Coordinates of C-alpha atoms and ligand atoms in Angstrom, one line a residue:
X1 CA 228.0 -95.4 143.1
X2 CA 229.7 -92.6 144.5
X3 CA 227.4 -89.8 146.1
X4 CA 229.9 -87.0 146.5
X5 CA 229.3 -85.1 143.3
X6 CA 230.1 -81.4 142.8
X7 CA 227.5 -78.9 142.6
X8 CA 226.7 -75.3 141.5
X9 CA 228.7 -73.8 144.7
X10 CA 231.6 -76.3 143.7
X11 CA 232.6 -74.4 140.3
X12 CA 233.0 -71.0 138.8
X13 CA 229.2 -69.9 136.5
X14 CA 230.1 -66.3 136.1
X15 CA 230.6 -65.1 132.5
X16 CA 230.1 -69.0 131.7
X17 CA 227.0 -70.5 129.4
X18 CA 225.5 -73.2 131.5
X19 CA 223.0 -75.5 130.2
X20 CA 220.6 -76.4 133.1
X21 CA 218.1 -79.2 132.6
X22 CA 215.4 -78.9 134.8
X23 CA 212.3 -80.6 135.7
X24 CA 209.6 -78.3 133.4
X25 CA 207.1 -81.3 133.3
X26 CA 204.2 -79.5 134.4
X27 CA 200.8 -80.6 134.2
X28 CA 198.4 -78.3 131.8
X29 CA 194.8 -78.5 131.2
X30 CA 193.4 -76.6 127.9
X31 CA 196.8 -74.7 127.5
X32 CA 196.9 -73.5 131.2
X33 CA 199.6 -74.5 134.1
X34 CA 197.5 -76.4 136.4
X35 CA 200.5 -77.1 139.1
X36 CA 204.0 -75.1 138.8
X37 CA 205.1 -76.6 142.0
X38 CA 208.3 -77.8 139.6
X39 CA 208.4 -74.8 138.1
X40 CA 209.0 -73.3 141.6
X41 CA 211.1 -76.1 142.9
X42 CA 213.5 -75.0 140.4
X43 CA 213.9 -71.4 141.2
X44 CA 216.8 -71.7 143.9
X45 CA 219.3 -73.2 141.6
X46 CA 218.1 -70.8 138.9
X47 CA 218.3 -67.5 141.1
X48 CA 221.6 -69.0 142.2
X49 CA 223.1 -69.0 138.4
X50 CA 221.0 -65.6 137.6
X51 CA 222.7 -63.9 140.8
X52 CA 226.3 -65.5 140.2
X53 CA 226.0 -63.8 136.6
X54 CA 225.7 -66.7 135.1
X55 CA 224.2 -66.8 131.1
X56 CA 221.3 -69.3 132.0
X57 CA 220.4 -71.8 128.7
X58 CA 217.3 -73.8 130.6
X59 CA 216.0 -77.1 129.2
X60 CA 213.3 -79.0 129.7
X61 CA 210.6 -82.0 128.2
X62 CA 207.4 -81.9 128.8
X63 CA 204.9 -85.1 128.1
X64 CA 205.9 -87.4 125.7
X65 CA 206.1 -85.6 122.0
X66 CA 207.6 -88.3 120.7
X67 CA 209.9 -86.3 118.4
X68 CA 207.0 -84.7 117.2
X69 CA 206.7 -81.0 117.0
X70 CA 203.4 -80.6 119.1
X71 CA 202.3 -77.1 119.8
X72 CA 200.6 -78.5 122.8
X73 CA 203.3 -79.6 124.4
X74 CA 205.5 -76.0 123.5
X75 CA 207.6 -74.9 126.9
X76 CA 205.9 -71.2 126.0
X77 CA 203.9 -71.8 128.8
X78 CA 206.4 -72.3 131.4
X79 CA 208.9 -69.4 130.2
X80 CA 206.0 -67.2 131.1
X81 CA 205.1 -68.3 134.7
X82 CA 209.3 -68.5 135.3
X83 CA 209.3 -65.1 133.9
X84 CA 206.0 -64.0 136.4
X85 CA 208.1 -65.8 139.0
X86 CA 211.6 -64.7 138.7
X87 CA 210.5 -60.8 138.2
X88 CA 212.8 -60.9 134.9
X89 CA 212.0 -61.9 131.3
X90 CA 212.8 -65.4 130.0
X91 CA 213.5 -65.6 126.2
X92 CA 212.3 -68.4 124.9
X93 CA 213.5 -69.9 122.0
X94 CA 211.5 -71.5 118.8
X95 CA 213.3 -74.6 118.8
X96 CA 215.4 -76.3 120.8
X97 CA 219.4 -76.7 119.1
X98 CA 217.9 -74.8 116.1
X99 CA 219.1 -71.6 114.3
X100 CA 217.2 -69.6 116.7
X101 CA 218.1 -70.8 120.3
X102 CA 222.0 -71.0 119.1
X103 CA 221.3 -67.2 118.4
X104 CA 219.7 -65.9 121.2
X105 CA 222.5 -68.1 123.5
X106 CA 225.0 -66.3 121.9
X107 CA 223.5 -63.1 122.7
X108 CA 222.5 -63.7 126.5
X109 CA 224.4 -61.0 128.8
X110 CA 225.7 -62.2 132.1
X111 CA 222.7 -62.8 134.6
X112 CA 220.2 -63.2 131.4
X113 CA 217.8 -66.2 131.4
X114 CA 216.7 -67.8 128.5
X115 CA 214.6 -71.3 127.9
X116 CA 214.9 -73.9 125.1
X117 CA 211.2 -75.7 123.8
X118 CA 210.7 -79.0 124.6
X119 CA 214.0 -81.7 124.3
X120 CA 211.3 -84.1 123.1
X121 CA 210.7 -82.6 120.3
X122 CA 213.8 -83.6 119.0
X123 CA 214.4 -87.1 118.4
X124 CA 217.6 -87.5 119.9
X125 CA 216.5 -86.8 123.0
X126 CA 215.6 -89.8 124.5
X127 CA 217.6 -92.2 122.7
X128 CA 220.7 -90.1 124.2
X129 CA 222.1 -89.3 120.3
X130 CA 225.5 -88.2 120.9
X131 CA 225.1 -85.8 117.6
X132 CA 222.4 -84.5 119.6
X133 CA 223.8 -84.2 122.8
X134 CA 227.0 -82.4 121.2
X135 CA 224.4 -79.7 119.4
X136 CA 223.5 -79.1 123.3
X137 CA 226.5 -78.5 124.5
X138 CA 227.9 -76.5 122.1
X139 CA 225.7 -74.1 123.1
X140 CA 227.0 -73.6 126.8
X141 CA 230.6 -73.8 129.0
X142 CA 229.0 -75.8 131.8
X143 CA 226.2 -78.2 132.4
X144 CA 224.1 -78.1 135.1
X145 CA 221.3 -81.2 136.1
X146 CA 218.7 -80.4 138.3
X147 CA 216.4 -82.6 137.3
X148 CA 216.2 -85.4 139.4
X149 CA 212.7 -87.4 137.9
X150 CA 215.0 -88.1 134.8
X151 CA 217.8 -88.5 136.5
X152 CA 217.2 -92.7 136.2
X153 CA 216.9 -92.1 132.3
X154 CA 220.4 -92.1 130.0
X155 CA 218.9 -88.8 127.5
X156 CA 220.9 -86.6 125.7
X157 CA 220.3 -83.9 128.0
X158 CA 220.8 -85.6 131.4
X159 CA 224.1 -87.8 130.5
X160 CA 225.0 -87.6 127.3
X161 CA 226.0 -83.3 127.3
X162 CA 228.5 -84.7 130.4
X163 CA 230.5 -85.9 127.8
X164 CA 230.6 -82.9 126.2
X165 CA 230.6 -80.1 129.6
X166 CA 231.8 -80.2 132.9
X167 CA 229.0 -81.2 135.0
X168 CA 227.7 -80.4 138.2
X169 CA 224.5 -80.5 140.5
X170 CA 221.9 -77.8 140.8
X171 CA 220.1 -77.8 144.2
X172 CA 217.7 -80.1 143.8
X173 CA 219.6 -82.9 142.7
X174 CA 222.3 -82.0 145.2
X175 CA 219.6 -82.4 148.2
X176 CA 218.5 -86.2 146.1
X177 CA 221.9 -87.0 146.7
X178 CA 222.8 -86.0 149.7
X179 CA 219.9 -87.2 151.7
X180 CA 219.3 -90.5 149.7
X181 CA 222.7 -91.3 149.0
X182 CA 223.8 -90.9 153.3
X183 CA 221.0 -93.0 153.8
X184 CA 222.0 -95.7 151.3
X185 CA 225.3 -95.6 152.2
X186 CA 225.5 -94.3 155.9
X187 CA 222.3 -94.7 157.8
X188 CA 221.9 -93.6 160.5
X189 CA 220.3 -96.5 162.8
X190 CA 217.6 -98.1 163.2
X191 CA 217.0 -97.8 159.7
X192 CA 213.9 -98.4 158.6
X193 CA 211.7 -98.8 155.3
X194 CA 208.1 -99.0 154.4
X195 CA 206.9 -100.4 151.2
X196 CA 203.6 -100.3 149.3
X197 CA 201.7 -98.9 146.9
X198 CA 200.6 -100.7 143.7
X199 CA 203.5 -101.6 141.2
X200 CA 204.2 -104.6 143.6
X201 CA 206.9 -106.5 140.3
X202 CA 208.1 -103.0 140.1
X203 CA 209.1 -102.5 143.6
X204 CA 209.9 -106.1 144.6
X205 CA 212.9 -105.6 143.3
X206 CA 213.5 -103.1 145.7
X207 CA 213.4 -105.2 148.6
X208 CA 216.6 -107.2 147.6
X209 CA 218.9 -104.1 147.2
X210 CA 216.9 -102.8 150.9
X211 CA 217.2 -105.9 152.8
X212 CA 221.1 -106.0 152.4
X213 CA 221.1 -102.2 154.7
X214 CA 218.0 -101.7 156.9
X215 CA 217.4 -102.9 160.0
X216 CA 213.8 -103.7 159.8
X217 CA 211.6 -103.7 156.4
X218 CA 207.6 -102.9 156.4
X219 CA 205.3 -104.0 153.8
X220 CA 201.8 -103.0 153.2
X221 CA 199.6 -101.3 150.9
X222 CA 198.8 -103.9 147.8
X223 CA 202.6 -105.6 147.9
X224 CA 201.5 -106.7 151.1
X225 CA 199.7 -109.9 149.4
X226 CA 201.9 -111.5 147.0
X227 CA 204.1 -111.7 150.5
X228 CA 201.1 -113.2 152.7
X229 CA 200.6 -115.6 149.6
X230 CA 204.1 -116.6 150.3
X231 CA 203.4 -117.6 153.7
X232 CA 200.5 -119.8 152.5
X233 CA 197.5 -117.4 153.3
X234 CA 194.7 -117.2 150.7
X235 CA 194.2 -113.1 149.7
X236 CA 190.7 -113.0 148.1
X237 CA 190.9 -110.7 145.2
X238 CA 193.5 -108.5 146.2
X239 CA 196.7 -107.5 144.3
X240 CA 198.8 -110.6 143.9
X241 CA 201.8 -111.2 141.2
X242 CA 201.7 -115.0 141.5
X243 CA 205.1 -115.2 139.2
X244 CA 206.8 -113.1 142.4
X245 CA 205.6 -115.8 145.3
X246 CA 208.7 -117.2 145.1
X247 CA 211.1 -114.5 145.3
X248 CA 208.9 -113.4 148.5
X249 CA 209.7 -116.4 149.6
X250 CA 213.4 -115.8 149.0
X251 CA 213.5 -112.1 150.3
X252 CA 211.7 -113.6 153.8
X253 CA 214.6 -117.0 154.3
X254 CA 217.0 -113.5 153.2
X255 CA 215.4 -111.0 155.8
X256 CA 216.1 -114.2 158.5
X257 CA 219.6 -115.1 157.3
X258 CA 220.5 -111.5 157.5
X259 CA 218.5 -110.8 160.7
X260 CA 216.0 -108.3 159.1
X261 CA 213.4 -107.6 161.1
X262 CA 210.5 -108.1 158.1
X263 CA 206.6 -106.6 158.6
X264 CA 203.7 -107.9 157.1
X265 CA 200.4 -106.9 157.7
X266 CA 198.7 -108.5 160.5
X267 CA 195.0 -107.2 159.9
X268 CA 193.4 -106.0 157.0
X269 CA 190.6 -104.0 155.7
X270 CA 188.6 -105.6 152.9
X271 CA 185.6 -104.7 150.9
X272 CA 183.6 -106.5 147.8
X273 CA 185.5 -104.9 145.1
X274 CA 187.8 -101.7 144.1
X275 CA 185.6 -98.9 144.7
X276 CA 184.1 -96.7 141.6
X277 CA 184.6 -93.9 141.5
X278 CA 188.1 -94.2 143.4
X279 CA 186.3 -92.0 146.2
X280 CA 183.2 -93.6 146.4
X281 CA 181.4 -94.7 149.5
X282 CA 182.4 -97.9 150.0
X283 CA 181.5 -101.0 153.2
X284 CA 184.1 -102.4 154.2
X285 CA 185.4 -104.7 157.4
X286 CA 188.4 -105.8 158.9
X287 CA 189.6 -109.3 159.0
X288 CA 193.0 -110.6 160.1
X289 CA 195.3 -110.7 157.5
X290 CA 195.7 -114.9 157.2
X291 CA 191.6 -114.7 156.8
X292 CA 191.1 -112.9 153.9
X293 CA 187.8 -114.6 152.3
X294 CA 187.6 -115.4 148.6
X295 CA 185.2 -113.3 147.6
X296 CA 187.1 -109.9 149.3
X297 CA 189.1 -107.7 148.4
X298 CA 191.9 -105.8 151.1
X299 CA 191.8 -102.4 150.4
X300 CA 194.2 -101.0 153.7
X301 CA 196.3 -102.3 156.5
X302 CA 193.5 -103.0 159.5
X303 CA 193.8 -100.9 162.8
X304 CA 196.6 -103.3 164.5
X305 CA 198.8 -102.6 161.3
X306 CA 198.9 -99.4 161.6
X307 CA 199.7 -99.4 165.7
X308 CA 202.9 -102.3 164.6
X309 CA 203.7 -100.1 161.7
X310 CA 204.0 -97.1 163.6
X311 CA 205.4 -98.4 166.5
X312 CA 208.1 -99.5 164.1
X313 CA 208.4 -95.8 162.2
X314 CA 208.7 -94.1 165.7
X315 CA 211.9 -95.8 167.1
X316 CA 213.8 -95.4 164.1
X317 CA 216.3 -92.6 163.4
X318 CA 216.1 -93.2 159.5
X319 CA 213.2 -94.0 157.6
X320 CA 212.4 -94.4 153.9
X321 CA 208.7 -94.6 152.7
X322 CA 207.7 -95.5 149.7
X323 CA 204.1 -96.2 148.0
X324 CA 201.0 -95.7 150.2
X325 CA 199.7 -98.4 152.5
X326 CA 196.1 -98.7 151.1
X327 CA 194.0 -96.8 148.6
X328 CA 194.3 -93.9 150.2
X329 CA 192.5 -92.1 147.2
X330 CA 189.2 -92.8 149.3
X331 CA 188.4 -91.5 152.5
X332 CA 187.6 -94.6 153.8
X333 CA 190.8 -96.6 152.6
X334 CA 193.2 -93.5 154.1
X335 CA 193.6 -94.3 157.3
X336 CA 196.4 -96.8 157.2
X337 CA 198.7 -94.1 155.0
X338 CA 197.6 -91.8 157.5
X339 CA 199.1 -93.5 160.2
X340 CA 202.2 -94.2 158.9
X341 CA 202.7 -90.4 157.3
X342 CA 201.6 -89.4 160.9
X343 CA 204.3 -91.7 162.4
X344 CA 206.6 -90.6 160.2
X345 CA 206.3 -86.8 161.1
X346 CA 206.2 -87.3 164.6
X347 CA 209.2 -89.2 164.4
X348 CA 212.7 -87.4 165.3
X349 CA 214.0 -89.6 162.3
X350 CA 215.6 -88.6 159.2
X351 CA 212.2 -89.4 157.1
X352 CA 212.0 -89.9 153.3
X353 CA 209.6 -90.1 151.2
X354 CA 209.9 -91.3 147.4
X355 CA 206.8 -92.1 145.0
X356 CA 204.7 -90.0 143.7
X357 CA 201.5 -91.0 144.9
X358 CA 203.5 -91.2 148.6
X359 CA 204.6 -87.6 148.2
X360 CA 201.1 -86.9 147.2
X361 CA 199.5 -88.7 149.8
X362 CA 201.4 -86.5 152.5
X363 CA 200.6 -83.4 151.0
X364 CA 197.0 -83.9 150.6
X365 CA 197.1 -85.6 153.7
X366 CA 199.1 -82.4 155.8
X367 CA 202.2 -84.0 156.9
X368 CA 204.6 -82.8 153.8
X369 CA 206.4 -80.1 155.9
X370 CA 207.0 -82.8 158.7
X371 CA 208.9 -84.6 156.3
X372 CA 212.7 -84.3 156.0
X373 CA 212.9 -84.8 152.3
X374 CA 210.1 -85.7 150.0
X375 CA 211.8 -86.7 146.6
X376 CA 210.7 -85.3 143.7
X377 CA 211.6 -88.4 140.9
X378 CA 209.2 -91.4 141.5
X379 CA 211.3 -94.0 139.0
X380 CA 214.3 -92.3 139.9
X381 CA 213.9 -92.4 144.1
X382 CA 213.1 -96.2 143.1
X383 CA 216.0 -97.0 141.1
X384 CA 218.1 -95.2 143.6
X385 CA 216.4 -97.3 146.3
X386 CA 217.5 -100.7 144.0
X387 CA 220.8 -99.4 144.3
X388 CA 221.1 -98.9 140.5
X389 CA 223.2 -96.2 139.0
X390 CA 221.8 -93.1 138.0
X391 CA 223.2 -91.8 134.5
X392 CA 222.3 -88.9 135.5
X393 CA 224.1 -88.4 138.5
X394 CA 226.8 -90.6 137.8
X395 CA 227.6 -88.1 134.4
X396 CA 228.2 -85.3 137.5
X397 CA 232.0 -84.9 139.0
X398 CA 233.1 -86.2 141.8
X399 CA 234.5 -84.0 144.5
Ligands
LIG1 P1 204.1 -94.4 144.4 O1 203.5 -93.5 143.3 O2 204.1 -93.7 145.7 O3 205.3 -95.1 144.1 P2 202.4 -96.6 143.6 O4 202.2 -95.9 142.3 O5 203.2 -97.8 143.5 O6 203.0 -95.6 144.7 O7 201.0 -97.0 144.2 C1 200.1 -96.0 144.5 C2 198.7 -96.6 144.4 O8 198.6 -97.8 145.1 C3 197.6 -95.7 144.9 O9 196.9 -95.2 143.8 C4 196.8 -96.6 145.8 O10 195.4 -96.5 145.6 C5 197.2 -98.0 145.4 N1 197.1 -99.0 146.4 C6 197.6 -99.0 147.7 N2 197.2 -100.1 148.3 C7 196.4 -100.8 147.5 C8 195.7 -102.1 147.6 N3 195.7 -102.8 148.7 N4 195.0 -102.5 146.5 C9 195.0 -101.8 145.4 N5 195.7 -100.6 145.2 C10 196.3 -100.1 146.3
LIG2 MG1 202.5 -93.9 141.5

């Protein structure tokens, strides 16, 4: 995949419609914004096209409508706190390629800003209709994605308008690409990655595509044990995906062939079950990780871990973290994430971060801002990281 794609600074918006999807996916409780940290992420790219007199058509989806017109799920909100935001009104539209969003396009004066409801309302949407997509563009001159957390999904308004528009990056898709993709392609070395979290089938796959371009590969948090189970050590009742033991054992004869440094967890902390609530008190004790006993359950890499596992983090010069090394969700279970988001920001390294519980994790946790990049697409940092191609960025012209 190539990673030089243009962006908004690349091409002409003045005078020009330009459809920009962006990442509108807020949370809400009871009708209220309860985060706009997305809605703010997107402000550069959109003060960008607003100063560059530029008629702005924004586009979003929010939840999962389904094709289903459901008021709770109505962008209204959002127009509002972009309009508090920007300092300039946002007309929003009733529907979204309907009578009245093609009329208030049309009448958008250079530098306006206007929003379309929800993409999912329309069916099309996510099965990438190409009727659809046309309706789209045939509202606007140039498209624009910034939306990165769809960018792994092939919708009507992240490929399918390409076919339709030029296309080009906003900013935050630009940065995705640019840091990712020189990473992927053109690390600088020792390049190192850290795996863990929970969705061990989902990331396995992960490790092929990462063993064929880092230099040493780190596994923990609850992937950690379908791997020791490879190597013949019981794990208790931790996370294990039996139907992946093999291809563990695969991805370690691979990590030797290839001479891959690979790191497993060499102490863990257990306890008698998953805690309830998540944040619970819970007893726990550390045991070395080819002694886990039947009846426990490991919970976080054990202080030795997280000394190899920083050690590791510290003398690399890129490093690409994804999925927290224990249940990090209780106070008790942190410390092993902690050590490695702490490594990670102390380090002089190029450092990403992908997966939204990750990215969470170091914000809640203090380290965000010592972080080169933390992506903002959980499926889509992942796919990127399996080397797949991205219809979403791939739809985007190359330089
Ligand atoms: P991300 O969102 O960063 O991609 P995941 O969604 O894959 O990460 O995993 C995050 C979850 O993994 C967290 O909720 C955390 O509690 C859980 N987790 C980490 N280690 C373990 C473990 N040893 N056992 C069970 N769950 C774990
Ligand atoms: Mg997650």
């Amino acid at each position: 995949m190539n990673y030089n794609k243009k962006s908004i600074e690349d091409v002409s918006v003045a005078g020009k419609r330009v459809l920009c999807r962006c990442d509108f996916n807020v949370p809400t409780k009871a009708g209220v914004i309860t985060s706009d940290k997305r809605i703010v992420a997107a402000l550069p790219t959109i003060e960008y096209l607003i100063s560059h007199n530029a008629k702005v058509i924004l586009c979003s989806h929010m939840g999962k409508p389904k094709g289903e017109w459901k008021p709770e799920l109505s962008l209204k909100v959002v127009a509002k706190r972009l309009s508090e935001l920007l300092g300039k009104e946002v007309v929003m539209a009733d529907d979204v390629v309907g009578e009245d969003a093609k009329a208030k396009a049309a009448a958008l004066k250079d530098g306006d800003v206007m929003l379309l409801e929800n993409l999912r309302y329309m069916k099309g949407e996510t099965k990438n209709d190409p009727a659809f997509a046309k309706e789209l563009a045939s509202m606007a001159d140039l498209f624009v994605n910034d939306a990165f957390g769809t960018a792994h999904r092939a919708h009507a308004s992240t490929a399918g308008v390409a076919d339709y528009l030029p296309a080009v990056s906003g900013y935050l898709v630009q940065k995705e690409v640019s840091i990712m993709g020189k990473a992927l392609a053109d690390p600088d070395r020792p390049f190192v990655a850290i795996l863990g979290g929970a969705k061990v089938s989902d990331k396995l796959n992960v490790i092929n595509n990462l063993l064929e371009k880092v230099d040493t590969l780190i596994i923990g948090g609850g992937m950690a044990y379908t791997f020791l189970a490879a190597q013949g050590c019981g794990v208790g009742k931790s996370l294990l995906d039996e139907e992946k033991i093999d291809y563990c054992k695969d991805m370690m004869a691979k990590a030797q062939a290839k001479g891959v440094k690979l790191l497993l967890p060499i102490d863990t902390v257990v306890a008698d079950a998953f805690p309830d609530p998540i944040d619970g008190p819970v007893e726990v004790q550390t045991v070395p990780s080819d002694a886990i006993p039947e009846s426990k359950m490991g919970l976080d890499i054990g202080e030795k871990t997280r000394a190899l596992f920083a050690e590791a983090a510290k003398g690399a010069k890129t490093v690409v973290w994804n999925g927290p090394m224990g249940v990090f969700e209780n106070p008790t279970l942190a410390q092993g994430t902690i050590a490695v988001a702490q490594a990670l920001a102390e380090s002089d390294a190029v450092t990403i971060v992908g997966g939204g519980d990750s990215a969470a994790a170091c914000e809640q946790l203090g380290f965000a801002d010592k972080i080169t990049h933390i992506s903002t697409g959980g499926g889509a940092s992942l796919e990127f990281l399996e080397g797949l191609e991205l219809p979403g960025i791939a739809c985007l012209e190359d330089k």
